[in-house]
Short mmCIF file of C-alpha atoms and ligand atoms in Angstrom, two decimals:
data_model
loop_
_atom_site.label_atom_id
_atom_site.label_comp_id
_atom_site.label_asym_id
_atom_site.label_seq_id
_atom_site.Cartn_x
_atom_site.Cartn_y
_atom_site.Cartn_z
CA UNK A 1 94.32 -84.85 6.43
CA UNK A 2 98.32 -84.75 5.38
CA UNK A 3 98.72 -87.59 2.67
CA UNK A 4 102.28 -88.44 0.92
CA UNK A 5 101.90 -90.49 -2.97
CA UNK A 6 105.10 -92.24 -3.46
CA UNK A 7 105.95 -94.02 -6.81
CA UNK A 8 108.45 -93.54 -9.45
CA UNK A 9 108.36 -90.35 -11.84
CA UNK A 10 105.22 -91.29 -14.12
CA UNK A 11 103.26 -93.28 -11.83
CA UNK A 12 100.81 -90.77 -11.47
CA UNK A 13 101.57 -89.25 -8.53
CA UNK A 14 100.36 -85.62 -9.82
CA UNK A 15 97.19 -86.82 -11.71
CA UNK A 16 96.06 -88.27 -8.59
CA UNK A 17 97.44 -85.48 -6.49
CA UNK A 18 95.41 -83.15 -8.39
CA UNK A 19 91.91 -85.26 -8.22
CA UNK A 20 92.74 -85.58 -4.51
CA UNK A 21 92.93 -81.68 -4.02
CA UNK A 22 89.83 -81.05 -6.42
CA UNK A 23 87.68 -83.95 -4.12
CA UNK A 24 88.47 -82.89 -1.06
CA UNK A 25 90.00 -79.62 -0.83
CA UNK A 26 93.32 -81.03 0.32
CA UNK A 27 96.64 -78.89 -1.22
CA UNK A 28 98.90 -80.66 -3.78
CA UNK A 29 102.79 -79.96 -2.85
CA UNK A 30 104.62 -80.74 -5.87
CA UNK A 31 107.99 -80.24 -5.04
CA UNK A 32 108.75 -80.83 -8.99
CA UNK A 33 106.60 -78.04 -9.60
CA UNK A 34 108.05 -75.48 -7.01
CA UNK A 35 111.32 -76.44 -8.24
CA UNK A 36 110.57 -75.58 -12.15
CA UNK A 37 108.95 -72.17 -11.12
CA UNK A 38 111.68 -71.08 -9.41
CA UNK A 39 113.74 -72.72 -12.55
CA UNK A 40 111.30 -69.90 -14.45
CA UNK A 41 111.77 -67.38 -12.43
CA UNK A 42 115.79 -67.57 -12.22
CA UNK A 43 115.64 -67.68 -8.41
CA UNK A 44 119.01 -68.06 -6.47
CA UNK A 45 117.13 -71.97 -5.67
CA UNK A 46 116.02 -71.94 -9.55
CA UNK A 47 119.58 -71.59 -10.42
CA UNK A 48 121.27 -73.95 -8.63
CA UNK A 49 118.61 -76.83 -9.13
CA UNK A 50 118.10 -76.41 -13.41
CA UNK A 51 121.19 -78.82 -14.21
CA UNK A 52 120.51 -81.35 -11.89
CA UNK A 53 116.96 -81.58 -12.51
CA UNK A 54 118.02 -81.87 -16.52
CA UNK A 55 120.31 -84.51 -15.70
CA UNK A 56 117.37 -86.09 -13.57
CA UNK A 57 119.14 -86.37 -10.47
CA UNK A 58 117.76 -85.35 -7.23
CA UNK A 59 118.33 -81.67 -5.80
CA UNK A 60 119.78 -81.45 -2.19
CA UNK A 61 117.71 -82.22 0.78
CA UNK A 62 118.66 -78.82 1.92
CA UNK A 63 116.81 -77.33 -0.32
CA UNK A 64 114.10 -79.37 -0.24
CA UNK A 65 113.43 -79.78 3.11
CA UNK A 66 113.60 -75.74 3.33
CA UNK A 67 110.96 -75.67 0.55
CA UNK A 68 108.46 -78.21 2.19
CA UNK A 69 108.75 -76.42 5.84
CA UNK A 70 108.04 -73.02 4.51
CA UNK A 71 105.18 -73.98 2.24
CA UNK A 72 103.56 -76.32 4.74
CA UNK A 73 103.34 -72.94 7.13
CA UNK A 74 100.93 -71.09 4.34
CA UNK A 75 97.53 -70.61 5.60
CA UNK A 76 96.08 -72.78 2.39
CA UNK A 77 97.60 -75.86 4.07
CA UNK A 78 95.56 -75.75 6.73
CA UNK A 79 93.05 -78.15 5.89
CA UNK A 80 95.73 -80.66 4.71
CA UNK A 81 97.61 -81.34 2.17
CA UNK A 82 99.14 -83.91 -0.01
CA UNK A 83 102.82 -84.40 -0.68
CA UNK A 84 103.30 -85.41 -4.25
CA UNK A 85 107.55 -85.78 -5.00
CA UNK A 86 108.79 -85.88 -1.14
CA UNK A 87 110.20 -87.21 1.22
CA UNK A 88 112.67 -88.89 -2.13
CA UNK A 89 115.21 -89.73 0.10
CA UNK A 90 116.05 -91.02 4.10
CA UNK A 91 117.37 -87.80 5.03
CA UNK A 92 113.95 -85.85 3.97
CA UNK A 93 111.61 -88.52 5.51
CA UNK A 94 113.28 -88.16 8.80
CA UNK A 95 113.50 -84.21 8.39
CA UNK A 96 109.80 -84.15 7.80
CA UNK A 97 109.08 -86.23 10.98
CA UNK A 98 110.54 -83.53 12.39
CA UNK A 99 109.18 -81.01 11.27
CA UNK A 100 105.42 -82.22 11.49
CA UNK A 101 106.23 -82.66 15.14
CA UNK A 102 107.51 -79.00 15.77
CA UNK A 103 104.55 -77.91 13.50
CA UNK A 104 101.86 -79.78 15.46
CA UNK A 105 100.61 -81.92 12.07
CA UNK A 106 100.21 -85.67 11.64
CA UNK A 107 100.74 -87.63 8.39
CA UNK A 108 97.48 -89.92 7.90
CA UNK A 109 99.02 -91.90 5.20
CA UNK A 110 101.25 -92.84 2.48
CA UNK A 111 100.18 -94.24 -0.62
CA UNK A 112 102.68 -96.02 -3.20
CA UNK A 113 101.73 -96.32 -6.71
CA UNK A 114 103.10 -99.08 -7.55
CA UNK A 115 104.07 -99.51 -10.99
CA UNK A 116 105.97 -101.33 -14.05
CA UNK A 117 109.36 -99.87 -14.73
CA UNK A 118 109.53 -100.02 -18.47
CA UNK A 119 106.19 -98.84 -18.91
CA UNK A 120 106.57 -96.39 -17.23
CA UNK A 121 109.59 -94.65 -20.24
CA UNK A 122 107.05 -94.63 -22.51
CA UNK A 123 104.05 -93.00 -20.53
CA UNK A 124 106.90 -90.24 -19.87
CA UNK A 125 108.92 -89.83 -22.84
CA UNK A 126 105.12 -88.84 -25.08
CA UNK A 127 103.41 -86.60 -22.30
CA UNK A 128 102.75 -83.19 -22.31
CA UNK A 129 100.51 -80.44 -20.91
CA UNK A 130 98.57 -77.41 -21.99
CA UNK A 131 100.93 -74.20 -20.90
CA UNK A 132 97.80 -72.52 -20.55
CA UNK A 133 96.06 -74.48 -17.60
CA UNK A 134 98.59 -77.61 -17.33
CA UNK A 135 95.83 -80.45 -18.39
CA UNK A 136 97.81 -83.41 -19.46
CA UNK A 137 98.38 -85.11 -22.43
CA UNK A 138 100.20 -88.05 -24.30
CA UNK A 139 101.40 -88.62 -27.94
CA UNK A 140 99.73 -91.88 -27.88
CA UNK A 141 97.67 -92.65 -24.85
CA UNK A 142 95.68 -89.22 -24.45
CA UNK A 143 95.69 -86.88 -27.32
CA UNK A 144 93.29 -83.59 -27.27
CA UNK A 145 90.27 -84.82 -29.36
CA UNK A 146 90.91 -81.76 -31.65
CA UNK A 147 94.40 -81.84 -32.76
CA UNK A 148 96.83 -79.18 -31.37
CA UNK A 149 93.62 -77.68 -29.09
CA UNK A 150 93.31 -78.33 -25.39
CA UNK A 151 90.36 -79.77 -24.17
CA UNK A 152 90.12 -77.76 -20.98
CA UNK A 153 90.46 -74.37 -21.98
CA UNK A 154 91.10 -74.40 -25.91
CA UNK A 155 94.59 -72.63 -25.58
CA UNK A 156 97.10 -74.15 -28.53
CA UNK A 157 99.95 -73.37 -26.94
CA UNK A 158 101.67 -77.16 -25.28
CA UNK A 159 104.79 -77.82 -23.20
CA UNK A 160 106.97 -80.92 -22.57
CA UNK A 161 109.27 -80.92 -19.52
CA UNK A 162 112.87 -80.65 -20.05
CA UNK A 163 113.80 -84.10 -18.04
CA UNK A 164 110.71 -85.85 -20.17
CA UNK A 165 113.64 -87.21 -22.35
CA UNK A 166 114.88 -90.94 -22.22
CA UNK A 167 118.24 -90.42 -20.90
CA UNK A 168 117.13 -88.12 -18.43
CA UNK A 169 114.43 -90.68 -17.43
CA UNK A 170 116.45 -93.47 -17.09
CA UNK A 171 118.52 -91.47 -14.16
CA UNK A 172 115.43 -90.52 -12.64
CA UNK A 173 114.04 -93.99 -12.52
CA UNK A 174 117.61 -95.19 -10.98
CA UNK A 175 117.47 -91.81 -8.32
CA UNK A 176 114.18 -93.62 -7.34
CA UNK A 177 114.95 -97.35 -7.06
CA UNK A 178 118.56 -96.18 -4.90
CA UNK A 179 117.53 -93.19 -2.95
CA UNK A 180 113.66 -93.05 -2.62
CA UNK A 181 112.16 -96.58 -2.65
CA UNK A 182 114.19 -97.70 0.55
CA UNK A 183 112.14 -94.92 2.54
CA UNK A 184 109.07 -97.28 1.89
CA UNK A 185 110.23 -99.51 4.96
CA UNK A 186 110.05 -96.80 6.93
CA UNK A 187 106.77 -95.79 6.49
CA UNK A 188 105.48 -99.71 6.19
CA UNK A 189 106.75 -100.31 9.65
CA UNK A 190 104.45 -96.94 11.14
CA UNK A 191 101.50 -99.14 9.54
CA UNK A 192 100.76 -96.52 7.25
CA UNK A 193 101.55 -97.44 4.12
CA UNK A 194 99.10 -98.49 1.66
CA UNK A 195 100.21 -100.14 -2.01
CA UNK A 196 97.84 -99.18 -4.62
CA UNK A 197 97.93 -100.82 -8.28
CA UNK A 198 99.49 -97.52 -10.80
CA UNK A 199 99.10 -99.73 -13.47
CA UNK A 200 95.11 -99.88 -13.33
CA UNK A 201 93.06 -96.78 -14.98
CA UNK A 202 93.05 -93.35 -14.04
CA UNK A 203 90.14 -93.88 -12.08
CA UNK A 204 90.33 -97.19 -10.82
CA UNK A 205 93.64 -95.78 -9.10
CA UNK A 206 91.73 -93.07 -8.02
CA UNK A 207 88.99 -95.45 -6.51
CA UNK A 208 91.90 -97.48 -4.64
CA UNK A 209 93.36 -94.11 -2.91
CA UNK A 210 89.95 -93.12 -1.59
CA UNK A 211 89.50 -96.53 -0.54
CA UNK A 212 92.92 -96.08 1.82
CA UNK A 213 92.05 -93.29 3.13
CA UNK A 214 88.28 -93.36 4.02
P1 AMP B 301 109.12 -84.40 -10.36
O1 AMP B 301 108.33 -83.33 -11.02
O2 AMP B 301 108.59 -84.81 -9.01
O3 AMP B 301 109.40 -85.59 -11.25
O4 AMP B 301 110.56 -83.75 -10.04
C1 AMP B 301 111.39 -83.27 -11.09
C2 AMP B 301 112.82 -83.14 -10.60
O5 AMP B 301 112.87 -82.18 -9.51
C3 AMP B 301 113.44 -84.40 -10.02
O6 AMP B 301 113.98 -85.25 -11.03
C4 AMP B 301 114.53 -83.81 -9.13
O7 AMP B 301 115.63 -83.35 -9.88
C5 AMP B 301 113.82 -82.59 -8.54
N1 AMP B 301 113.09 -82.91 -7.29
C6 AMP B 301 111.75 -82.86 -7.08
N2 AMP B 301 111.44 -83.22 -5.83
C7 AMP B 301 112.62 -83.51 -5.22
C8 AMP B 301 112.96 -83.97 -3.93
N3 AMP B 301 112.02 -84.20 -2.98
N4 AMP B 301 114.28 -84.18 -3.64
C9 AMP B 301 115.24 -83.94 -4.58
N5 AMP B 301 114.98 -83.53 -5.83
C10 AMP B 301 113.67 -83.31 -6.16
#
């Protein structure tokens, strides 16, 4: 099963992503996440994307669409996958039509997180994860129950991302409401889109996802 989770940046889309690929052995393609690794690893990609992703402005379909094709071809894919930070914009939805076509796949759904905007600064602007296994946190909402140790794996060692700032979020929010949200229509009028409530609990949100696509 090939799933996309739309929303704006802090809905969610990962934590679910990540519960989806733990439940049912589906892959999570973060394109966020390839992007910062190859950030990391000062990759020809890694250079050209780090001041536009700091800015919080999107990176060139190019690019992106590149990324997704490639990755989608691994053999870990195989069983299906979920797309968690693409399509963002027209151009990549329609690329990825494409593509699943050439590639013989089918996209069973696409499920928006819908979500409060100004809520949404806040959830961002406190979070951060363990750098030793990447379990999330938050200043205020979701703090390790033993201060400065992660809950997971008991590493010390924490990391906030780069664009987690305000200024940078406030961009990211506007990249979504101008370039990404209007690719919602698309998908509505295939009559697979599915609007789940990203305000609710972590599991209640959960509960609505499997509920679209069981
Ligand atoms: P995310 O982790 O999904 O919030 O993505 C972090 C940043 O990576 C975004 O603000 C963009 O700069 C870039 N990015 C991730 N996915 C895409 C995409 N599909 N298209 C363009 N830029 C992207």
């Amino acid at each position: 099963m090939n799933l996309i989770l739309l929303g704006p940046p802090g809905a969610g889309k990962g934590t679910q992503a990540r519960r989806l690929q733990d439940n049912h052995g589906l892959i999570q393609l973060s394109t966020g996440d390839m992007l910062r690794a190859a950030v990391a690893e000062g990759t020809e990609i890694g250079k050209q994307a780090k001041a536009v992703m700091d800015r919080g402005d999107l990176v060139s379909d190019d690019i992106l669409i590149g990324m997704i094709s490639e990755r989608i071809d691994q053999d870990d894919c195989k069983n299906g996958f979920i797309l968690d930070g693409f399509p963002r914009t027209t151009a990549q939805a329609e690329a990825l039509d494409g593509m699943l076509r050439d590639k013989g796949l089918h996209l069973a759904k696409v499920v928006e997180l819908a979500v409060d905007e100004e809520a949404l600064v806040d959830r961002i602007t406190g979070r951060y994860t363990c750098a030793n296994c990447g379990q999330g946190y938050h200043d205020s909402f979701q703090k390790p129950s033993v201060d400065g140790v992660c809950d997971n794996c008991g590493a010390t060692e924490f990391k906030r991302r780069a664009d987690d700032n305000e200024e940078a979020v406030r961009t990211r929010m506007q990249a979504y409401r101008a370039q990404t949200a209007p690719i919602l229509p698309y998908y509505r009028d295939k009559g697979i889109l599915s609007e789940v409530d990203g305000m609710a609990d972590i599991d209640e949100v959960t509960k609505q996802i499997e509920a679209v696509i069981s």
